[in-house]
Coordinates of C-alpha atoms in Angstrom, one line a residue:
Chain A
M149 CA 0.0 0.0 0.0
V150 CA 1.3 3.5 -0.9
T151 CA 2.3 5.9 1.9
L152 CA 3.1 9.6 1.8
T153 CA 5.2 11.4 4.4
L154 CA 6.2 15.1 4.3
D155 CA 9.5 15.9 6.0
C156 CA 10.5 19.5 6.7
L157 CA 8.9 20.6 3.4
S158 CA 9.5 24.3 2.4
A159 CA 8.7 26.2 -0.8
H160 CA 9.6 29.6 -2.1
Y161 CA 8.2 31.9 -4.8
G162 CA 11.2 34.1 -5.6
R163 CA 12.5 35.3 -2.2
S164 CA 9.2 34.8 -0.4
Q165 CA 8.9 31.7 1.7
I166 CA 5.4 30.3 1.1
L167 CA 5.7 27.0 3.0
S168 CA 7.8 26.6 6.1
E169 CA 9.0 23.1 7.2
I170 CA 5.8 21.1 6.8
T171 CA 6.3 17.7 8.6
T172 CA 3.4 15.2 8.7
P173 CA 2.9 11.7 10.0
T174 CA 2.7 9.0 7.4
F175 CA -0.5 9.0 5.4
A176 CA -1.5 5.6 4.0
G177 CA -3.6 4.6 1.0
G178 CA -7.3 4.1 1.5
Q179 CA -7.7 7.3 3.4
I180 CA -9.0 10.8 2.6
V181 CA -7.1 13.6 4.1
S182 CA -8.5 17.1 4.1
L183 CA -6.2 20.1 3.7
L184 CA -7.8 23.0 5.5
G185 CA -6.8 26.6 5.9
P186 CA -7.9 30.2 5.1
N187 CA -7.3 31.8 1.8
A188 CA -3.6 32.2 0.9
A189 CA -2.5 29.7 3.6
G190 CA -0.4 27.8 1.1
K191 CA -2.7 24.9 0.3
S192 CA -2.2 25.0 -3.5
T193 CA 1.5 25.7 -3.0
L194 CA 1.7 22.5 -0.8
F195 CA 0.1 20.5 -3.6
R196 CA 2.5 21.9 -6.2
R197 CA 5.5 21.2 -3.9
I198 CA 4.4 17.6 -3.4
L199 CA 4.1 17.2 -7.1
G200 CA 7.5 18.7 -7.7
L201 CA 6.3 21.7 -9.6
L202 CA 8.0 24.0 -7.0
K203 CA 11.5 23.6 -5.6
G204 CA 12.4 23.9 -2.0
S205 CA 14.1 22.1 0.9
G206 CA 12.7 19.0 2.6
E207 CA 11.5 15.7 1.3
V208 CA 8.4 14.2 -0.1
R209 CA 8.6 10.5 0.8
I210 CA 6.4 8.2 -1.2
E211 CA 6.8 4.5 -0.4
G212 CA 5.0 1.4 -1.6
A213 CA 4.0 2.9 -5.0
T214 CA 3.7 0.4 -7.8
S215 CA 3.6 2.8 -10.7
E216 CA 6.1 5.3 -12.3
R217 CA 3.8 8.3 -11.8
P218 CA 1.9 7.5 -8.6
V219 CA 0.6 11.0 -8.0
A220 CA -2.1 12.8 -9.9
Y221 CA -3.1 16.4 -9.3
M222 CA -6.4 18.2 -10.0
P223 CA -5.7 22.0 -9.9
Q224 CA -8.3 24.5 -9.1
E225 CA -10.8 24.6 -12.0
T226 CA -9.8 26.7 -15.0
G227 CA -11.9 27.1 -18.1
S228 CA -10.6 26.1 -21.5
T229 CA -11.7 27.1 -25.0
A230 CA -10.1 24.0 -26.6
V231 CA -12.1 22.3 -29.3
L232 CA -12.1 18.9 -27.5
T233 CA -14.9 16.7 -26.4
V234 CA -15.0 15.7 -22.7
Y235 CA -14.0 12.1 -23.7
E236 CA -10.9 13.4 -25.6
S237 CA -9.9 15.7 -22.7
V238 CA -10.0 12.8 -20.3
L239 CA -8.2 10.5 -22.7
L240 CA -5.6 13.2 -23.1
A241 CA -4.9 13.2 -19.4
R242 CA -4.5 9.4 -19.5
M243 CA -2.1 9.5 -22.5
Q244 CA 0.5 12.0 -21.3
G245 CA 4.0 10.5 -21.5
R246 CA 2.6 7.5 -23.5
S247 CA 2.8 6.7 -27.2
L248 CA 0.5 8.3 -29.7
K249 CA -1.4 5.1 -30.2
V250 CA -4.4 4.7 -28.0
Q251 CA -4.9 1.1 -26.6
P252 CA -8.2 -0.5 -25.7
D253 CA -7.1 -0.4 -22.0
D254 CA -6.8 3.4 -22.3
L255 CA -10.4 3.7 -23.6
H256 CA -11.6 1.3 -20.8
E257 CA -9.9 3.5 -18.2
V258 CA -11.5 6.7 -19.6
D259 CA -15.0 5.0 -19.6
R260 CA -14.4 3.8 -16.1
S261 CA -13.4 7.3 -14.8
L262 CA -16.4 9.0 -16.5
E263 CA -18.7 6.4 -15.1
D264 CA -17.2 6.5 -11.6
L265 CA -18.0 10.2 -11.5
G266 CA -21.4 9.8 -13.1
I267 CA -20.5 11.9 -16.1
A268 CA -20.4 9.3 -18.9
S269 CA -23.3 11.0 -20.6
L270 CA -21.1 14.1 -21.0
G271 CA -18.5 12.3 -23.1
E272 CA -19.6 13.7 -26.5
R273 CA -20.0 17.3 -25.3
D274 CA -17.4 19.9 -26.1
I275 CA -15.5 21.0 -22.9
S276 CA -16.0 24.6 -23.8
D277 CA -19.8 24.1 -23.5
L278 CA -19.8 22.8 -20.0
S279 CA -21.0 24.6 -16.9
G280 CA -18.4 25.3 -14.1
G281 CA -19.6 22.3 -12.1
Q282 CA -19.4 20.0 -15.0
R283 CA -15.9 21.2 -15.8
Q284 CA -14.9 20.5 -12.3
L285 CA -16.2 16.9 -12.5
V286 CA -14.4 16.5 -15.8
S287 CA -11.2 17.8 -14.2
A288 CA -11.6 15.2 -11.4
A289 CA -12.0 12.5 -14.1
Q290 CA -8.8 13.7 -15.8
A291 CA -7.0 13.1 -12.5
L292 CA -8.7 9.7 -11.8
V293 CA -8.0 8.4 -15.3
Q294 CA -4.3 8.4 -14.5
A295 CA -5.0 5.6 -12.1
P296 CA -3.2 7.4 -9.3
E297 CA -2.1 5.9 -6.0
I298 CA -2.0 9.3 -4.5
L299 CA -4.6 11.9 -5.6
L300 CA -4.3 15.6 -4.8
L301 CA -7.5 17.6 -5.3
D302 CA -7.4 21.4 -5.0
E303 CA -10.9 22.5 -4.0
P304 CA -12.6 19.8 -5.9
T305 CA -16.1 20.9 -4.8
S306 CA -15.8 24.7 -5.2
A307 CA -18.0 24.9 -8.3
L308 CA -20.5 22.2 -7.4
D309 CA -24.0 22.5 -6.1
L310 CA -24.6 20.9 -2.7
H311 CA -26.0 17.6 -4.1
R312 CA -23.0 17.1 -6.3
Q313 CA -20.6 18.1 -3.5
I314 CA -21.9 15.3 -1.3
N315 CA -22.1 12.9 -4.3
L316 CA -18.5 13.6 -5.3
L317 CA -17.0 13.3 -1.8
D318 CA -19.0 10.0 -1.3
I319 CA -17.6 8.7 -4.6
L320 CA -14.1 9.7 -3.7
R321 CA -14.3 8.1 -0.3
R322 CA -15.5 4.9 -1.9
L323 CA -12.8 4.9 -4.5
A324 CA -10.1 5.6 -1.9
R325 CA -11.2 2.5 0.1
E326 CA -11.7 0.2 -3.0
R327 CA -8.4 1.2 -4.7
E328 CA -6.4 1.8 -1.6
M329 CA -5.7 5.2 -2.9
L330 CA -4.6 8.1 -0.7
I331 CA -6.6 11.2 -1.4
I332 CA -5.7 14.7 -0.1
A333 CA -8.3 17.3 -0.8
S334 CA -8.2 21.0 0.0
L335 CA -11.7 22.0 1.2
H336 CA -13.2 25.2 2.4
D337 CA -16.3 23.5 3.9
I338 CA -15.2 22.3 7.3
G339 CA -18.5 20.4 7.6
H340 CA -17.5 18.3 4.6
A341 CA -14.1 17.7 6.1
L342 CA -15.7 16.4 9.3
R343 CA -18.1 14.2 7.4
F344 CA -15.9 12.7 4.7
T345 CA -12.3 12.8 5.7
D346 CA -10.3 10.5 7.9
Q347 CA -7.5 13.0 8.7
A348 CA -7.0 16.7 8.5
M349 CA -4.0 19.0 8.0
V350 CA -4.5 22.7 8.8
L351 CA -2.3 25.3 7.2
E352 CA -2.0 28.9 8.3
N353 CA 0.5 31.3 6.8
G354 CA 2.5 28.5 5.2
Q355 CA 2.8 26.6 8.5
L356 CA 1.2 23.4 9.6
V357 CA -0.7 24.2 12.7
A358 CA -2.5 21.0 13.3
C359 CA -2.5 17.4 11.8
G360 CA -4.3 14.3 12.9
T361 CA -7.7 12.6 12.7
T362 CA -10.2 15.1 11.6
E363 CA -12.3 14.9 14.7
Q364 CA -9.2 15.6 16.9
V365 CA -8.0 18.4 14.7
V366 CA -11.2 20.4 14.0
T367 CA -12.1 21.9 17.3
P368 CA -13.8 25.1 18.3
A369 CA -10.5 26.5 19.5
L370 CA -8.8 25.8 16.2
L371 CA -11.7 27.3 14.2
R372 CA -11.5 30.4 16.3
Q373 CA -7.7 30.7 16.0
V374 CA -7.3 29.8 12.3
F375 CA -10.6 30.7 10.7
Q376 CA -11.8 33.4 13.1
V377 CA -15.2 32.0 13.7
D378 CA -17.1 31.1 16.8
A379 CA -18.4 27.6 16.2
R380 CA -19.3 24.4 18.0
I381 CA -19.3 20.8 16.9
E382 CA -22.2 18.6 17.9
P383 CA -23.3 15.2 16.8
C384 CA -26.4 15.2 14.6
S385 CA -29.3 12.8 15.1
R386 CA -27.3 10.1 13.2
G387 CA -24.3 10.6 15.4
R388 CA -22.1 12.4 12.8
P389 CA -20.2 15.4 13.9
Q390 CA -21.8 18.6 12.7
L391 CA -20.4 22.1 12.5
I392 CA -22.5 24.9 13.7
V393 CA -21.1 28.3 13.1
E394 CA -22.3 31.1 15.5
A395 CA -20.5 34.1 14.1
A396 CA -17.3 35.5 12.6
V397 CA -15.0 36.8 15.3
Chain B
M124 CA -29.1 14.4 -10.2
S125 CA -29.9 15.9 -13.6
S126 CA -29.7 13.8 -16.7
D127 CA -26.4 15.3 -17.8
T128 CA -24.6 13.9 -14.9
A129 CA -26.6 10.8 -14.2
V130 CA -24.7 7.8 -13.0
S131 CA -24.1 5.8 -16.1
T132 CA -26.8 3.2 -15.9
N133 CA -28.3 5.0 -18.9
A134 CA -28.8 2.8 -21.9
N135 CA -27.5 5.6 -24.1
T136 CA -24.2 5.8 -22.3
P137 CA -21.2 5.2 -24.7
R138 CA -19.5 1.9 -23.8
E139 CA -15.8 1.1 -24.2
G140 CA -15.0 4.1 -26.3
A141 CA -17.7 3.5 -29.0
F142 CA -18.2 7.2 -29.4
Y143 CA -14.5 7.8 -29.5
R144 CA -13.8 5.1 -32.1
A145 CA -16.5 6.6 -34.4
L146 CA -15.0 10.0 -33.9
V147 CA -11.6 8.7 -34.9
I148 CA -13.0 7.1 -38.0
R149 CA -14.8 10.3 -39.0
R150 CA -11.6 12.3 -38.6
Q151 CA -9.6 9.8 -40.6
L152 CA -12.1 10.1 -43.4
I153 CA -11.8 13.9 -43.3
L154 CA -8.1 13.6 -43.6
A155 CA -8.4 11.2 -46.5
A156 CA -10.8 13.6 -48.2
L157 CA -8.4 16.5 -47.7
T158 CA -5.6 14.5 -49.2
M159 CA -7.7 13.6 -52.2
A160 CA -8.7 17.2 -52.7
L161 CA -5.0 18.2 -52.4
C162 CA -4.0 15.7 -55.2
L163 CA -6.7 17.0 -57.4
S164 CA -5.7 20.6 -56.8
L165 CA -2.0 19.7 -57.5
C166 CA -3.0 18.2 -60.9
V167 CA -5.1 21.2 -61.8
D168 CA -2.3 23.5 -60.8
L169 CA 0.1 21.5 -63.0
A170 CA -2.3 21.6 -65.9
L171 CA -2.7 25.4 -65.9
G172 CA -0.3 27.8 -67.4
P173 CA 0.5 29.5 -70.7
A174 CA 0.1 26.1 -72.3
R175 CA -3.0 24.2 -70.9
Y176 CA -3.0 20.4 -70.6
G177 CA -5.8 18.0 -69.8
L178 CA -5.9 16.3 -66.4
G179 CA -5.3 13.0 -68.1
E180 CA -2.2 14.3 -69.8
V181 CA -0.9 15.5 -66.4
V182 CA -1.5 12.2 -64.7
T183 CA 0.2 10.4 -67.5
A184 CA 3.2 12.8 -67.3
L185 CA 3.3 12.2 -63.5
F186 CA 3.2 8.4 -63.5
M187 CA 4.3 7.5 -67.0
P188 CA 6.5 10.4 -68.2
D189 CA 7.8 8.4 -71.2
N190 CA 4.3 8.4 -72.6
V191 CA 4.1 12.2 -73.1
S192 CA 6.1 14.4 -75.4
Q193 CA 9.4 15.9 -74.4
S194 CA 8.0 19.4 -74.3
V195 CA 5.1 18.4 -72.0
R196 CA 7.5 16.5 -69.8
V197 CA 9.9 19.5 -69.5
V198 CA 7.1 22.0 -68.8
L199 CA 5.4 19.9 -66.2
W200 CA 8.5 18.5 -64.4
E201 CA 11.0 21.3 -64.8
I202 CA 8.9 24.4 -64.7
R203 CA 5.5 23.8 -63.1
M204 CA 6.2 21.0 -60.6
P205 CA 8.6 22.9 -58.3
V206 CA 6.2 25.8 -58.2
A207 CA 3.1 23.5 -57.5
L208 CA 4.9 21.5 -54.9
M209 CA 6.4 24.6 -53.3
A210 CA 2.8 25.7 -52.8
L211 CA 2.0 22.5 -51.0
V212 CA 5.1 22.6 -48.8
V213 CA 5.0 26.3 -47.9
G214 CA 1.2 26.1 -47.3
A215 CA 1.7 23.1 -45.0
S216 CA 4.7 24.7 -43.2
L217 CA 2.9 28.1 -42.6
S218 CA -0.2 26.4 -41.5
I219 CA 1.6 24.1 -39.1
A220 CA 3.5 27.1 -37.8
G221 CA 0.3 29.0 -37.2
A222 CA -1.4 26.0 -35.6
Q223 CA 1.4 25.6 -33.1
M224 CA 1.7 29.3 -32.4
Q225 CA -2.0 29.4 -31.7
T226 CA -1.6 26.3 -29.4
I227 CA 1.3 27.5 -27.4
L228 CA 0.1 31.1 -27.1
S229 CA -3.6 30.1 -26.5
N230 CA -4.4 32.9 -29.0
P231 CA -6.6 32.5 -32.0
L232 CA -4.9 35.4 -33.7
A233 CA -1.4 34.0 -33.4
S234 CA 0.4 33.1 -36.6
P235 CA 4.1 33.1 -37.7
F236 CA 3.6 36.7 -38.4
T237 CA 2.3 37.6 -34.9
L238 CA 5.9 37.3 -33.7
G239 CA 7.4 39.6 -36.3
I240 CA 9.0 36.6 -38.1
S241 CA 7.6 37.7 -41.4
A242 CA 8.4 41.4 -40.7
G243 CA 12.0 40.4 -39.9
A244 CA 12.3 38.3 -43.1
S245 CA 10.9 41.2 -45.1
F246 CA 13.5 43.5 -43.6
G247 CA 16.3 41.1 -44.5
A248 CA 15.0 40.7 -48.0
A249 CA 14.6 44.5 -48.4
L250 CA 18.2 45.0 -47.4
A251 CA 19.3 42.8 -50.2
L252 CA 16.8 44.1 -52.7
A253 CA 17.4 47.8 -52.0
F254 CA 21.1 48.0 -51.2
G255 CA 22.5 44.6 -52.1
V256 CA 23.5 44.0 -48.5
S257 CA 24.3 40.4 -47.8
L258 CA 24.0 39.4 -44.1
V259 CA 26.1 36.3 -44.6
P260 CA 28.3 35.4 -47.6
A261 CA 26.1 33.6 -50.2
A262 CA 25.7 32.9 -53.9
V263 CA 23.9 35.8 -55.7
D264 CA 20.8 33.7 -56.3
Y265 CA 20.4 33.1 -52.6
I266 CA 21.2 36.5 -51.1
I267 CA 17.5 37.4 -50.7
P268 CA 16.2 34.2 -49.2
I269 CA 19.3 33.9 -46.9
N270 CA 18.9 37.5 -45.7
A271 CA 15.2 36.8 -45.1
F272 CA 16.0 33.6 -43.2
V273 CA 18.7 35.1 -41.1
M274 CA 16.6 38.0 -40.0
A275 CA 13.6 35.8 -39.3
M276 CA 15.7 33.5 -37.1
L277 CA 17.3 36.5 -35.4
T278 CA 13.8 37.8 -34.6
A279 CA 12.7 34.5 -33.2
G280 CA 16.0 34.2 -31.3
A281 CA 15.5 37.7 -29.8
I282 CA 12.0 36.8 -28.7
H283 CA 13.2 33.5 -27.3
L284 CA 16.0 35.1 -25.2
L285 CA 13.9 38.1 -24.0
S286 CA 10.9 36.0 -23.1
M287 CA 13.1 33.8 -20.9
R288 CA 13.8 36.8 -18.7
R289 CA 10.1 37.0 -17.9
G290 CA 9.2 33.3 -17.4
V291 CA 8.2 32.6 -21.0
T292 CA 4.6 33.7 -20.4
I293 CA 2.1 34.0 -23.3
E294 CA 1.7 37.8 -22.7
T295 CA 5.5 38.4 -22.8
I296 CA 5.9 36.5 -26.1
V297 CA 2.9 38.2 -27.8
L298 CA 4.0 41.7 -26.7
L299 CA 7.6 41.1 -27.8
G300 CA 6.2 39.9 -31.2
I301 CA 4.1 43.0 -31.6
A302 CA 7.1 45.1 -30.7
M303 CA 9.2 43.3 -33.4
V304 CA 6.5 43.9 -36.0
F305 CA 6.5 47.6 -35.3
I306 CA 10.3 47.9 -35.3
F307 CA 10.7 46.1 -38.6
N308 CA 7.8 48.0 -40.2
S309 CA 9.5 51.2 -39.3
L310 CA 12.9 49.9 -40.6
M311 CA 11.1 48.9 -43.9
A312 CA 9.7 52.3 -44.2
L313 CA 13.2 53.8 -43.7
I314 CA 14.6 51.5 -46.4
Q315 CA 11.8 52.5 -48.8
F316 CA 12.5 56.2 -48.0
F317 CA 16.1 55.9 -49.0
A318 CA 15.9 53.3 -51.8
S319 CA 15.5 54.0 -55.5
Q320 CA 12.0 53.8 -57.1
Q321 CA 13.0 50.5 -58.8
A322 CA 14.2 49.0 -55.5
V323 CA 11.0 50.0 -53.8
S324 CA 9.0 48.2 -56.4
A325 CA 11.1 45.1 -56.0
V326 CA 10.6 45.2 -52.2
V327 CA 6.8 45.7 -52.5
F328 CA 6.6 42.8 -55.0
W329 CA 8.6 40.6 -52.7
T330 CA 6.3 41.3 -49.8
M331 CA 3.3 40.3 -51.9
G332 CA 4.6 36.7 -51.9
S333 CA 5.2 34.7 -55.1
L334 CA 5.7 31.1 -55.8
T335 CA 7.3 31.7 -59.2
K336 CA 10.8 31.9 -57.7
A337 CA 10.5 28.2 -56.7
T338 CA 13.2 25.9 -57.9
W339 CA 14.0 22.2 -57.2
P340 CA 16.9 23.0 -54.8
K341 CA 14.8 25.5 -52.9
L342 CA 11.9 23.0 -52.8
W343 CA 14.2 20.2 -51.4
I344 CA 15.4 22.5 -48.6
A345 CA 11.8 23.4 -47.6
V346 CA 10.8 19.7 -47.8
G347 CA 13.8 18.7 -45.7
V348 CA 13.0 21.3 -43.0
L349 CA 9.3 20.2 -42.9
A350 CA 10.3 16.5 -42.9
V351 CA 12.5 17.1 -39.8
I352 CA 10.2 19.3 -37.9
L353 CA 6.9 17.6 -38.5
P354 CA 7.8 14.4 -36.6
L355 CA 9.3 16.5 -33.7
L356 CA 6.0 18.2 -33.3
A357 CA 4.0 15.0 -33.7
R358 CA 6.1 13.4 -31.0
R359 CA 4.8 16.0 -28.6
G360 CA 1.2 15.6 -29.7
W361 CA -0.3 14.8 -26.3
A362 CA 1.6 17.5 -24.6
L363 CA 0.7 20.1 -27.2
T364 CA -3.0 19.2 -26.9
A365 CA -2.7 19.5 -23.2
M366 CA -1.4 23.1 -23.6
R367 CA -4.8 24.1 -24.8
L368 CA -6.2 23.2 -21.4
G369 CA -4.1 26.0 -19.8
D370 CA -0.7 26.0 -18.2
A371 CA -2.0 24.9 -14.8
K372 CA -3.8 21.9 -16.1
A373 CA -0.9 21.0 -18.5
E374 CA 1.5 21.2 -15.6
S375 CA -0.7 18.9 -13.5
L376 CA -0.5 16.4 -16.3
G377 CA 3.3 16.4 -16.3
V378 CA 3.9 18.9 -19.1
N379 CA 6.4 21.7 -18.7
P380 CA 4.6 24.6 -20.5
R381 CA 7.6 27.0 -20.5
A382 CA 10.1 24.4 -21.9
L383 CA 7.6 23.2 -24.5
R384 CA 6.7 26.8 -25.5
L385 CA 10.4 27.6 -26.1
E386 CA 10.9 24.3 -28.0
V387 CA 7.9 24.8 -30.3
L388 CA 8.8 28.5 -30.8
V389 CA 12.2 27.4 -32.3
L390 CA 10.6 24.8 -34.5
V391 CA 7.8 26.9 -35.9
S392 CA 10.2 29.8 -36.4
L393 CA 12.3 27.6 -38.6
L394 CA 9.3 26.5 -40.6
A395 CA 8.0 30.1 -41.1
A396 CA 11.5 31.5 -41.8
I397 CA 12.3 29.0 -44.5
S398 CA 8.9 29.5 -46.1
V399 CA 9.0 33.3 -46.1
A400 CA 12.6 33.3 -47.3
F401 CA 11.7 31.3 -50.5
V402 CA 8.2 32.7 -51.4
G403 CA 7.9 36.1 -49.6
T404 CA 5.1 37.1 -47.3
I405 CA 1.9 35.0 -47.5
G406 CA 0.2 35.9 -44.2
F407 CA -3.2 34.4 -44.5
I408 CA -2.3 30.7 -44.5
G409 CA -0.8 30.5 -41.0
L410 CA -3.9 32.2 -39.5
V411 CA -6.7 30.5 -41.4
G412 CA -5.3 27.0 -42.2
P413 CA -5.4 26.0 -38.5
H414 CA -8.8 27.5 -38.0
I415 CA -10.3 25.4 -40.8
A416 CA -8.5 22.3 -39.5
R417 CA -9.9 23.0 -36.0
L418 CA -13.4 23.3 -37.3
L419 CA -13.1 20.1 -39.2
L420 CA -11.0 18.0 -36.8
G421 CA -10.9 19.5 -33.3
E422 CA -7.7 20.1 -31.5
D423 CA -6.4 16.6 -30.8
Q424 CA -2.9 17.1 -32.3
R425 CA -2.9 13.6 -33.8
F426 CA -5.5 14.9 -36.2
F427 CA -5.1 18.7 -35.9
L428 CA -1.4 18.7 -36.9
P429 CA -1.8 16.7 -40.2
G430 CA -5.1 18.5 -40.7
S431 CA -3.5 21.9 -40.5
A432 CA -0.8 20.8 -42.9
L433 CA -3.3 19.5 -45.4
C434 CA -5.6 22.6 -45.1
G435 CA -2.6 25.0 -45.5
A436 CA -1.3 23.1 -48.5
L437 CA -4.7 22.9 -50.1
I438 CA -5.4 26.6 -49.6
L439 CA -2.1 27.6 -51.2
S440 CA -2.5 25.1 -54.0
V441 CA -6.0 26.4 -54.8
G442 CA -4.6 29.9 -54.5
S443 CA -2.0 29.0 -57.0
V444 CA -4.7 27.7 -59.4
L445 CA -6.7 30.9 -59.0
S446 CA -3.7 33.1 -59.5
K447 CA -3.4 31.7 -63.0
I448 CA -7.0 31.7 -64.1
I449 CA -8.4 35.0 -62.7
L450 CA -6.5 37.1 -65.2
P451 CA -5.5 34.7 -68.1
G452 CA -1.9 35.2 -69.1
T453 CA -1.0 36.9 -65.8
I454 CA 0.1 35.2 -62.6
I455 CA -1.2 37.3 -59.7
P456 CA 1.0 37.2 -56.6
I457 CA -0.2 34.4 -54.5
G458 CA -0.4 36.5 -51.2
I459 CA -3.0 38.7 -52.8
I460 CA -5.1 35.7 -54.0
T461 CA -5.1 33.9 -50.7
S462 CA -6.3 36.9 -48.8
L463 CA -8.9 38.1 -51.4
V464 CA -10.4 34.6 -52.0
G465 CA -9.6 32.8 -48.8
I466 CA -10.8 35.3 -46.2
P467 CA -14.4 35.4 -47.4
F468 CA -14.4 31.6 -47.6
F469 CA -13.0 31.5 -44.1
L470 CA -15.6 33.9 -42.8
F471 CA -18.3 31.8 -44.5
L472 CA -17.1 28.7 -42.7
V473 CA -16.8 30.4 -39.3
L474 CA -20.2 32.2 -39.5
N475 CA -22.0 29.1 -40.7
H476 CA -20.5 26.7 -38.4
K477 CA -22.8 25.6 -35.6
K478 CA -20.2 26.1 -32.9
A479 CA -17.5 28.6 -32.3
S480 CA -14.0 27.2 -33.0
W481 CA -12.4 29.2 -30.3

């Protein structure tokens, strides 16, 4: 099973230090980890650093991976005017670094990814015709089609309506369990983090201020300190922890 | 959940790439149709001239040259063939260059001329035409194309080096290109101000673009450059297609957008420079060839790249035919024809297509 450990990870943009010595326990496949933090805390930078798109000191330790490219990354949604169908755009993500000839296995993987996310019926549509939410689901399919062992998702639910947010996070949790895949997702909805993620990392000003099981990490004290809100966490009628925000501090 | 994102238990859901396979077959058929149209256009181009031949005679001369008279053989193979083939090669080269400029700069208006490559080439040619200046020692017949080529590559090199200082962003490259166009346009005006009336006429004629200067040696050079660069671009097909999803997405898929942009910039500059050097300025092809290919084939580079080449070659070949028949007995400069006839055709395609191509 794949594992990921961050050891004293730092990152710079020019002379500005964006991430400062991020060290985490080992995350194992089969889990979903939420990456939490206010705007400009360094969440996207951390993803880019893990992926190797940014240089810096420290080490990203991936062990137990069976593929050459175990990590896939879904950046925050960006529109595109490319004249490509949804199917082609997902196939394209699958084929990077491979030969120009598409094999039946590749088509099978594209079909599976679209079906996993419930967007198979969008396959023939042009990507430029999609709504923001649909584009976000296609972007998730582009990450999944790479058959990653570690999947990094940067605000995967930001453009989705509530129904699709719940649906996507449910699907991701199921896929993480079934495929022993480690998923790290940056989320702004702390309630979703409480409900769907096993562990949480909290960043503030480029520093890791908390890391552990989500229920241990997300506390009223942390919400007040990092997110400047007065909030309480109470079990709902089904026993799930529920976030109730009283007011901004 | 709405129907558009329903979990795929839907009976209409495409299975195992059925939709994609059909799409691929359709595109292969379009490429085949373009190739056939190109062959037909080539034959018509060869048939037309001061002496007109039938298509049957042209085909016989092509495949069984011993079965036609010596004069027909000489006219077709020695005079018309280099010109007709140069139209195909230059059309394909300029269209590929435009396609890749539009791809790496995410800009529908990009073409080899956006970056001032044509303007640089025109300046180099004008130096030779007006003052006989040779930028590098060369045979007399080659001073103009070599000057044009050297200036085009110097322009591309300057953009390459300057853009590296600003992270090779799209905005930097486009702005540098625009700056180059204005600089060379001013220098051209300066040359025309000081040059003789005869030299100014020669410069103006050169900038109109003409295929009539084509010879077999020039053709082989252009073919050689295209034959080297085409596979290099094709090899990066998936990465180039990913560039159209934006830098962030391309990076997430393992593509290095800055490195790829620089690499492609060099390759398309070579293609454009060699074309402009041999036939002068033909600006329309690099802009419109890729747009027509995009409308017909989409932007998967495995189809878009050959499609752009075929569309560019076809436009210039048809342009060559028209340049001979619009005013019988006169060959109108090809750059004028492609713009006059091609742009209305292009606007018709764009305005009547059910979807925007950009």
